[in-house]
JSON list of C-alpha atoms in Angstrom, two decimals:
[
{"chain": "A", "resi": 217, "resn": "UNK", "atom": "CA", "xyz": [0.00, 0.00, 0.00]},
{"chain": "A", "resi": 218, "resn": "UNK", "atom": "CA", "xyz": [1.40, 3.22, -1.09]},
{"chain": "A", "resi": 219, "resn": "UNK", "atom": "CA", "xyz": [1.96, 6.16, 1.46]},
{"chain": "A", "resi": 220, "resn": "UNK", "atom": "CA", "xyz": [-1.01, 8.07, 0.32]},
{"chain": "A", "resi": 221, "resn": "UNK", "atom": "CA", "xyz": [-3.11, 4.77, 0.49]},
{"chain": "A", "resi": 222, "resn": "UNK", "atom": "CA", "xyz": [-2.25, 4.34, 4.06]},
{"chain": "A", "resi": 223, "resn": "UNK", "atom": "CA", "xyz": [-2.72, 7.80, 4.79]},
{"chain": "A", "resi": 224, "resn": "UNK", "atom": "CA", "xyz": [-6.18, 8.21, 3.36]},
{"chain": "A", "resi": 225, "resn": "UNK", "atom": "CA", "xyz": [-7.28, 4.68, 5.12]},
{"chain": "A", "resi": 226, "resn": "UNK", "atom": "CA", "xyz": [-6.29, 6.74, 8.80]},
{"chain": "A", "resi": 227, "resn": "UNK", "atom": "CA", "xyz": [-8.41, 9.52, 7.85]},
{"chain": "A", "resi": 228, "resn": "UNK", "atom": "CA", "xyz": [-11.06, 7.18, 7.12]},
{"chain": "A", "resi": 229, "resn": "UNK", "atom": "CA", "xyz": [-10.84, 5.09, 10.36]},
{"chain": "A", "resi": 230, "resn": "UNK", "atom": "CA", "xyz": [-10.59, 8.71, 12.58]},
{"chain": "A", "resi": 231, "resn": "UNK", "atom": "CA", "xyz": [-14.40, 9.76, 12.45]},
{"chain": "A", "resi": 232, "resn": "UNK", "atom": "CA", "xyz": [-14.72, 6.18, 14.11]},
{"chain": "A", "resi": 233, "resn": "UNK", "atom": "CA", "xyz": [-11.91, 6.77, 16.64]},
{"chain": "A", "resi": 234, "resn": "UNK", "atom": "CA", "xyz": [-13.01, 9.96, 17.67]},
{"chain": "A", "resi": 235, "resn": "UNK", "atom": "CA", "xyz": [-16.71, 8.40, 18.22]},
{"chain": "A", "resi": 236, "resn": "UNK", "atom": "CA", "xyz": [-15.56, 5.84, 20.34]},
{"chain": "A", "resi": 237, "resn": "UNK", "atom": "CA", "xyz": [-16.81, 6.07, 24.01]},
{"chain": "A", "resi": 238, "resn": "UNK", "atom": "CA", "xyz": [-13.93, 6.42, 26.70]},
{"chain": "A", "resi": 239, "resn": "UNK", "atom": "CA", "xyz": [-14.10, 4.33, 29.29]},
{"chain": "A", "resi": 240, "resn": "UNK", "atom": "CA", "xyz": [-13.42, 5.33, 32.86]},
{"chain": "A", "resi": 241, "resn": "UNK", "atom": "CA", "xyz": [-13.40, 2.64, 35.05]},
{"chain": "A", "resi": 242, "resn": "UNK", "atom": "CA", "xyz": [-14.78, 2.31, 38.51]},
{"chain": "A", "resi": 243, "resn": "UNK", "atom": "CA", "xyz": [-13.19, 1.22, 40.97]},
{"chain": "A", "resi": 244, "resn": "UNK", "atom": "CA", "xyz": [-14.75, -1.99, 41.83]},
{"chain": "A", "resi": 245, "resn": "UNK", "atom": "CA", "xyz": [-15.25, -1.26, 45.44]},
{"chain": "A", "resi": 246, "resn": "UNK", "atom": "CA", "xyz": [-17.16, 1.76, 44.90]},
{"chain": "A", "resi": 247, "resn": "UNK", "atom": "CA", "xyz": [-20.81, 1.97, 44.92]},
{"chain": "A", "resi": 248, "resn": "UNK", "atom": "CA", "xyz": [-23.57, 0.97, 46.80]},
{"chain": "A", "resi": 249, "resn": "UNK", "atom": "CA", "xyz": [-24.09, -1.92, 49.23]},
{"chain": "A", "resi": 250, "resn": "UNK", "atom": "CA", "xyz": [-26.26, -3.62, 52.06]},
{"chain": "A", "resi": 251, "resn": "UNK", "atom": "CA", "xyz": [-25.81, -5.56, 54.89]},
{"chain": "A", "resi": 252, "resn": "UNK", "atom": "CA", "xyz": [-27.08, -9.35, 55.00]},
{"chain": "A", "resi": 253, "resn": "UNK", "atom": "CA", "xyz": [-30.09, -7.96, 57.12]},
{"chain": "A", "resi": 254, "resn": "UNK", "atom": "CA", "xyz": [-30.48, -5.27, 54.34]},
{"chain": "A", "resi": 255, "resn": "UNK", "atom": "CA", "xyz": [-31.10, -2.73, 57.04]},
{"chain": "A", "resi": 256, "resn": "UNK", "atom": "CA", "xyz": [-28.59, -0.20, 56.16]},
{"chain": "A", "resi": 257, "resn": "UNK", "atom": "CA", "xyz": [-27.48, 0.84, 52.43]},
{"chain": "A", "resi": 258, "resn": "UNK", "atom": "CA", "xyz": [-23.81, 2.41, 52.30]},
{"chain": "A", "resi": 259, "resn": "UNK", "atom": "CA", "xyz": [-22.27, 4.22, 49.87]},
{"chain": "A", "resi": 260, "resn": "UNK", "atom": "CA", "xyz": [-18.52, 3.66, 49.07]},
{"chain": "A", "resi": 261, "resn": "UNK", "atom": "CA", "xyz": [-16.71, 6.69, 48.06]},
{"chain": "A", "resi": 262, "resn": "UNK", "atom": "CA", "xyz": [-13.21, 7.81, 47.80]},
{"chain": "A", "resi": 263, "resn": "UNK", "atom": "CA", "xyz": [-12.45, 10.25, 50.93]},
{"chain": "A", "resi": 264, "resn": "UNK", "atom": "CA", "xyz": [-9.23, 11.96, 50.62]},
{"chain": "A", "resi": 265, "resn": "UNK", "atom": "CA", "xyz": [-7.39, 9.06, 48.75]},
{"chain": "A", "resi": 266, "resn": "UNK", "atom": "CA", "xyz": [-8.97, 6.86, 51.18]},
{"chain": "A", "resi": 267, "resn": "UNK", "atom": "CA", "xyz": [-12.10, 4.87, 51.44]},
{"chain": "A", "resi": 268, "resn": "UNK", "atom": "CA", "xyz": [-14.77, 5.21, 53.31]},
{"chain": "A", "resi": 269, "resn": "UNK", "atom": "CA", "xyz": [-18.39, 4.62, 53.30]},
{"chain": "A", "resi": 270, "resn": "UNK", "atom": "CA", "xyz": [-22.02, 7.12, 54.19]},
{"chain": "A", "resi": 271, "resn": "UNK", "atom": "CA", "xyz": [-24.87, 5.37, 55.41]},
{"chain": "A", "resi": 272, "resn": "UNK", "atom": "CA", "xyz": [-27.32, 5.74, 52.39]},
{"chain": "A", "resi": 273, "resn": "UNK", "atom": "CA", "xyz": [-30.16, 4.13, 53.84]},
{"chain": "A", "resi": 274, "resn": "UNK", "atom": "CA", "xyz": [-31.98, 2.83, 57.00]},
{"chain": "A", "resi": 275, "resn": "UNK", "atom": "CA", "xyz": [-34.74, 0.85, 57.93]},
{"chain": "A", "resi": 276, "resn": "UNK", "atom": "CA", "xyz": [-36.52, 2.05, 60.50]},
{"chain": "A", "resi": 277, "resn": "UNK", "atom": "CA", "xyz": [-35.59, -0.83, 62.68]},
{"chain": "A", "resi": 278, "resn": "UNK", "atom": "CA", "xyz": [-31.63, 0.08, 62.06]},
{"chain": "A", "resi": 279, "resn": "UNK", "atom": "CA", "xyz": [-32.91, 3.75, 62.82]},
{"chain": "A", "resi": 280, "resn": "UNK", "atom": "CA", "xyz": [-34.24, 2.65, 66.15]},
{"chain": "A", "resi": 281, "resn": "UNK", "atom": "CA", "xyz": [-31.38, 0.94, 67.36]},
{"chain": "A", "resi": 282, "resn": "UNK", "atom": "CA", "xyz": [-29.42, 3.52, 66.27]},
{"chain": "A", "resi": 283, "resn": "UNK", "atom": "CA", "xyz": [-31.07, 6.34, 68.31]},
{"chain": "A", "resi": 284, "resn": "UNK", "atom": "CA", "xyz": [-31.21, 3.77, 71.46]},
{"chain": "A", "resi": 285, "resn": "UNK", "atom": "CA", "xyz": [-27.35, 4.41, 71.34]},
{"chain": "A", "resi": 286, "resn": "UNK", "atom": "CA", "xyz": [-27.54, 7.85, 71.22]},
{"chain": "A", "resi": 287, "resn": "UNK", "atom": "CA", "xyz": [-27.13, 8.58, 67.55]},
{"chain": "A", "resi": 288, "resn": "UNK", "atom": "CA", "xyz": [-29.80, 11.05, 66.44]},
{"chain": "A", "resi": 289, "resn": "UNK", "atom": "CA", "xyz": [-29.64, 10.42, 62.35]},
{"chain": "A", "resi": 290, "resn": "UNK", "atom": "CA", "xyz": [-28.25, 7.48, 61.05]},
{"chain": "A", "resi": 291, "resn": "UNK", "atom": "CA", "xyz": [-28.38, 9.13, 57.56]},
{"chain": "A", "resi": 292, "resn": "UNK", "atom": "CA", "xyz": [-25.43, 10.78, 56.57]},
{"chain": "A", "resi": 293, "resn": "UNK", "atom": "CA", "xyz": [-23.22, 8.70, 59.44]},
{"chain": "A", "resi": 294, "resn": "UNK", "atom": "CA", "xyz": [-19.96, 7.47, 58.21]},
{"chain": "A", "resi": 295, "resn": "UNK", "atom": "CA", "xyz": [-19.73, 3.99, 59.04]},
{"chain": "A", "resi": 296, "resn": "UNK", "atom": "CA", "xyz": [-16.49, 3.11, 56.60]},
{"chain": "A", "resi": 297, "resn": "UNK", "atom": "CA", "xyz": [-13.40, 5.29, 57.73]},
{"chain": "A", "resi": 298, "resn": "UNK", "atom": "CA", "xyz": [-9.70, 5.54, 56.71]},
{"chain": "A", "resi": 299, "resn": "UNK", "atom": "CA", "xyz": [-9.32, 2.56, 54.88]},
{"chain": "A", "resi": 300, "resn": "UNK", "atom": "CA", "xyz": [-6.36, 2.20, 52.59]},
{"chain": "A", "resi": 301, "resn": "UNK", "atom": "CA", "xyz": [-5.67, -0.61, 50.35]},
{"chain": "A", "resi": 302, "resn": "UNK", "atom": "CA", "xyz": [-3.36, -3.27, 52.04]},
{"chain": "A", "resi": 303, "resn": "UNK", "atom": "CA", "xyz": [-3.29, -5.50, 48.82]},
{"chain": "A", "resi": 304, "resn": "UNK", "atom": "CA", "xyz": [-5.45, -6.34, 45.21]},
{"chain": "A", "resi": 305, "resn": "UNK", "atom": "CA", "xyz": [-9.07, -6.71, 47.06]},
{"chain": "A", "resi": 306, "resn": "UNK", "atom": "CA", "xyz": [-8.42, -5.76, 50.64]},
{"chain": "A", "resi": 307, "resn": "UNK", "atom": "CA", "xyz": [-8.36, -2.73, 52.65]},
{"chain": "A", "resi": 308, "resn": "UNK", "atom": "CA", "xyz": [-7.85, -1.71, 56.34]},
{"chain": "A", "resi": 309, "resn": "UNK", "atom": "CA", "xyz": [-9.53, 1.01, 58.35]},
{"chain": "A", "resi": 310, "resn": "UNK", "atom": "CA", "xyz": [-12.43, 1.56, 60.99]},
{"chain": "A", "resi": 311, "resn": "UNK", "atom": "CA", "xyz": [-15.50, 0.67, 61.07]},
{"chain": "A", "resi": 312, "resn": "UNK", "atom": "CA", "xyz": [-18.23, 2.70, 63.36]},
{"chain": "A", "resi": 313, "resn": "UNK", "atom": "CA", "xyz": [-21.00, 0.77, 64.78]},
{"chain": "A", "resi": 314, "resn": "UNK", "atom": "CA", "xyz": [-23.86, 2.91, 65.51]},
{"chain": "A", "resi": 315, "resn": "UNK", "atom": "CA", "xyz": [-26.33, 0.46, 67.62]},
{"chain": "A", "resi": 316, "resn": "UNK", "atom": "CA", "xyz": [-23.04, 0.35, 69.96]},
{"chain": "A", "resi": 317, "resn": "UNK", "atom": "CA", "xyz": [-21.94, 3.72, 69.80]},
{"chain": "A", "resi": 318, "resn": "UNK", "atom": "CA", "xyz": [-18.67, 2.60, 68.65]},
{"chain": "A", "resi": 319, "resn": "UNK", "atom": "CA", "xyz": [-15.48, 2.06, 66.57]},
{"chain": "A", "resi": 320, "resn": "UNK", "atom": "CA", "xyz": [-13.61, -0.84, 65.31]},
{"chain": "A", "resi": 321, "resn": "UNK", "atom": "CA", "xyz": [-10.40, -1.62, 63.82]},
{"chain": "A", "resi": 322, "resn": "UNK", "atom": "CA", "xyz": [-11.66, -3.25, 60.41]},
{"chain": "A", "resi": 323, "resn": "UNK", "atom": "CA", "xyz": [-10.90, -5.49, 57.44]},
{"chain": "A", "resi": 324, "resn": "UNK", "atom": "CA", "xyz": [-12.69, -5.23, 53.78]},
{"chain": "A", "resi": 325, "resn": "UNK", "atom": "CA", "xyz": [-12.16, -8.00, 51.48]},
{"chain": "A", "resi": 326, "resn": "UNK", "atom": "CA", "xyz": [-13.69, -7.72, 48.05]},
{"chain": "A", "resi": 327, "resn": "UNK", "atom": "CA", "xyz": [-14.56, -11.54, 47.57]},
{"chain": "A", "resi": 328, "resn": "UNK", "atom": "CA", "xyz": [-16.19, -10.46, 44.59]},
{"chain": "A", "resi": 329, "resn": "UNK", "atom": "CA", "xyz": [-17.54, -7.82, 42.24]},
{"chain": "A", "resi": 330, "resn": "UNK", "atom": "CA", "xyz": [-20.72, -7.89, 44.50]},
{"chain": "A", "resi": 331, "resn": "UNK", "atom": "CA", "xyz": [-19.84, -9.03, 47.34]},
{"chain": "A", "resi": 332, "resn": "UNK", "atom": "CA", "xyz": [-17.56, -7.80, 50.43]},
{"chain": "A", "resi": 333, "resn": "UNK", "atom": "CA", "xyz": [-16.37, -9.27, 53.55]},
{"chain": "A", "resi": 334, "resn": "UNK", "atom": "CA", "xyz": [-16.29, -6.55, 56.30]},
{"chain": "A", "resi": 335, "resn": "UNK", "atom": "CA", "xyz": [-14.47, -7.68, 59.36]},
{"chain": "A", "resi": 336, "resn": "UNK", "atom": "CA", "xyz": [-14.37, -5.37, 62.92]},
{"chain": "A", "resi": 337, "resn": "UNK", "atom": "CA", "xyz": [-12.21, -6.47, 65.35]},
{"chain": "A", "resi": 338, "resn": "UNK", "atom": "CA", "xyz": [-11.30, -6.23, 69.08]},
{"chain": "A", "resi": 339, "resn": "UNK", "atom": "CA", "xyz": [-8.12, -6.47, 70.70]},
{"chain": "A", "resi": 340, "resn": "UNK", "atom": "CA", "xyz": [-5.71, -5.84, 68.16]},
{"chain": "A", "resi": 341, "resn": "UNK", "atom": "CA", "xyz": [-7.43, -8.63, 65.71]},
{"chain": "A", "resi": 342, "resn": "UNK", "atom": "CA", "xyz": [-8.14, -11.48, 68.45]},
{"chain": "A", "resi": 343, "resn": "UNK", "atom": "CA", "xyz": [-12.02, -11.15, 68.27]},
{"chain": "A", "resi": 344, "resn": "UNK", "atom": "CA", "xyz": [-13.46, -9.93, 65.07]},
{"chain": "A", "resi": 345, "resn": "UNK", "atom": "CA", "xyz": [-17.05, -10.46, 63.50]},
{"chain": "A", "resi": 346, "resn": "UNK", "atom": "CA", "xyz": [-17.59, -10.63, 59.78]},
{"chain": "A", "resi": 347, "resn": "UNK", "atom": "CA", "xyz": [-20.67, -9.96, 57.94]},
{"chain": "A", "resi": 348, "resn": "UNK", "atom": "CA", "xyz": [-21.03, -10.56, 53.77]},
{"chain": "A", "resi": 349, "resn": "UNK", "atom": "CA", "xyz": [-22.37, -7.29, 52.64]},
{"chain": "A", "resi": 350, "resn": "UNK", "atom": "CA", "xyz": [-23.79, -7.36, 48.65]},
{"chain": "A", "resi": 351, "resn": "UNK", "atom": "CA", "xyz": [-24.22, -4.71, 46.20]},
{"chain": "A", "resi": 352, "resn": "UNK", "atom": "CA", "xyz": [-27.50, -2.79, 45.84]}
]
């Protein structure tokens, strides 16, 4: 194929180039997700090159319990805090829990594109409780 061949079969591909859609890419840990009671709807966010995650939404059981610990509005509460990425899938950071008016050192494992293993622990890791959240 001569030069001006190969040239004029560029300009012909570019309108099609050009009309291609970009892809940005999610991360895969973003988004929205509920416990296994599917009380409480979080939303995963990036906070400051960290992750953490908003309550969304609340049943008004979860609200209940909530304000029986002394949280007012369980809207709006961070429950996800200061996790960074410890490997491909996993994360560390805090988790709050609001019917216990309290704070845990935490574990998220991404065991799959819709599903997450959130761990809180006590004692520096010796007691922990897991719970298999899913995507909304």
């Amino acid at each position: 194929m001569t030069r001006f061949g190969r040239l004029a079969m560029m300009l012909a591909l570019l309108p099609a180039i050009a009309a291609a859609p970009v892809s940005i890419e999610t991360p895969p840990i973003l988004g929205l997700w509920h416990n296994p009671q599917n009380t409480l709807q979080v939303r995963t966010q990036a906070c400051g090159g960290e992750l953490c995650g908003v309550i969304a939404h609340a049943t008004p059981t979860a609200e209940q319990d909530a304000r029986e610990a002394g949280v007012k509005q369980l809207i709006g509460v961070q429950l996800l805090s200061g996790y960074r990425e410890t490997g491909p899938g996993k994360w560390s950071g805090t988790v709050y829990v609001p019917d216990m008016g309290r704070s845990f050192s935490s574990r998220i494992v991404q065991l799959s594109p819709d599903t997450l293993k959130i761990s809180g622990c006590l004692i520096g890791g010796w007691f922990c409780k897991s719970q298999i959240w899913t995507r909304v």
